Amino acid sequence: MSPSAAVSCGEVTSSVAPCLGYAMGSAASPSAACCSGVRSLNSRASSAADRQATCNCLKSMTGRLGGGVSMANAANIPGKCGVSVGVPISPTVDCTKIN
């Protein structure tokens, strides 16, 4: 992990793992554990380097899951959890442009 980014991919994965049911369409709404993880991750990703690292981890994770992820559901998670992430949730987002 680079000294500029305080958030690791392991932290990102464990924070959003409870969201997979909703992101993959098997749950009607994000769980309390999902929202808790998203809020926690959002508060830890306080610098541009953290947000870029988080973005790259999420893109990588989405790629590994393939077509099973509903991008509409994934994009709705922050709003449904009352979190403003300021980053488009998309497999094509350019993480280097996040500040």
Coordinates of C-alpha atoms in Angstrom, one line a residue:
M1 CA 0.0 0.0 0.0
S2 CA 1.4 3.4 -0.9
P3 CA 1.9 5.9 1.9
S4 CA -0.5 8.3 0.2
A5 CA -3.5 6.0 0.3
A6 CA -4.8 4.9 3.7
V7 CA -7.5 2.6 2.3
S8 CA -6.6 -0.9 1.2
C9 CA -8.5 -3.1 -1.3
G10 CA -9.0 -5.5 1.5
E11 CA -10.8 -2.8 3.6
V12 CA -12.9 -1.8 0.5
T13 CA -13.9 -5.4 -0.2
S14 CA -14.9 -6.2 3.4
S15 CA -16.8 -2.9 3.7
V16 CA -18.9 -3.5 0.6
A17 CA -19.2 -7.3 0.7
P18 CA -22.6 -7.0 2.5
C19 CA -23.8 -5.0 -0.5
L20 CA -23.4 -7.7 -3.0
G21 CA -26.8 -9.2 -2.6
Y22 CA -28.4 -5.9 -3.5
A23 CA -25.8 -5.1 -6.2
M24 CA -26.4 -8.5 -7.8
G25 CA -30.2 -8.1 -7.7
S26 CA -31.0 -10.8 -5.1
A27 CA -32.1 -8.3 -2.4
A28 CA -34.7 -5.6 -2.6
S29 CA -32.7 -3.0 -0.8
P30 CA -29.2 -2.6 0.7
S31 CA -28.9 -4.2 4.2
A32 CA -28.0 -2.3 7.3
A33 CA -24.6 -4.0 7.2
C34 CA -24.1 -2.7 3.7
C35 CA -25.0 0.8 4.6
S36 CA -22.8 0.7 7.7
G37 CA -19.9 -0.5 5.5
V38 CA -20.5 2.2 2.9
R39 CA -20.6 4.9 5.5
S40 CA -17.5 3.7 7.2
L41 CA -15.6 3.4 3.9
N42 CA -16.8 6.9 2.9
S43 CA -15.5 8.4 6.1
R44 CA -12.1 6.6 5.8
A45 CA -11.6 7.7 2.2
S46 CA -10.8 11.3 3.1
S47 CA -8.1 12.2 0.6
A48 CA -8.0 12.1 -3.2
A49 CA -5.5 9.2 -3.0
D50 CA -7.9 7.3 -0.8
R51 CA -10.9 7.9 -3.1
Q52 CA -8.8 6.9 -6.1
A53 CA -7.7 3.7 -4.4
T54 CA -11.3 3.0 -3.4
C55 CA -12.5 3.6 -6.9
N56 CA -9.8 1.3 -8.4
C57 CA -10.7 -1.5 -5.9
L58 CA -14.4 -1.2 -6.7
K59 CA -13.8 -1.3 -10.4
S60 CA -11.5 -4.3 -10.1
M61 CA -14.1 -6.1 -7.8
T62 CA -16.9 -5.3 -10.3
G63 CA -14.8 -6.7 -13.1
R64 CA -14.2 -10.0 -11.2
L65 CA -17.9 -10.4 -10.6
G66 CA -18.6 -9.9 -14.3
G67 CA -22.1 -9.4 -15.6
G68 CA -23.8 -10.4 -12.4
V69 CA -23.8 -6.9 -11.0
S70 CA -26.7 -4.6 -11.7
M71 CA -25.0 -1.3 -12.3
A72 CA -28.3 0.5 -11.6
N73 CA -28.5 -1.1 -8.2
A74 CA -24.8 -0.5 -7.4
A75 CA -25.2 3.2 -8.4
N76 CA -28.2 3.5 -6.0
I77 CA -26.4 2.1 -2.9
P78 CA -24.8 5.4 -1.7
G79 CA -28.1 7.3 -2.0
K80 CA -30.2 4.5 -0.4
C81 CA -27.7 4.5 2.5
G82 CA -27.7 8.3 2.8
V83 CA -24.1 8.8 1.7
S84 CA -22.9 11.2 -0.9
V85 CA -19.8 9.8 -2.5
G86 CA -19.3 12.4 -5.2
V87 CA -18.1 9.8 -7.6
P88 CA -20.1 8.2 -10.5
I89 CA -20.6 4.5 -9.8
S90 CA -19.7 3.1 -13.2
P91 CA -17.4 0.4 -14.7
T92 CA -16.0 3.1 -17.0
V93 CA -15.2 5.8 -14.5
D94 CA -11.7 7.2 -14.7
C95 CA -10.4 6.8 -11.2
T96 CA -7.5 9.1 -11.8
K97 CA -9.9 12.1 -12.3
I98 CA -11.3 11.8 -8.8
N99 CA -10.1 14.4 -6.3

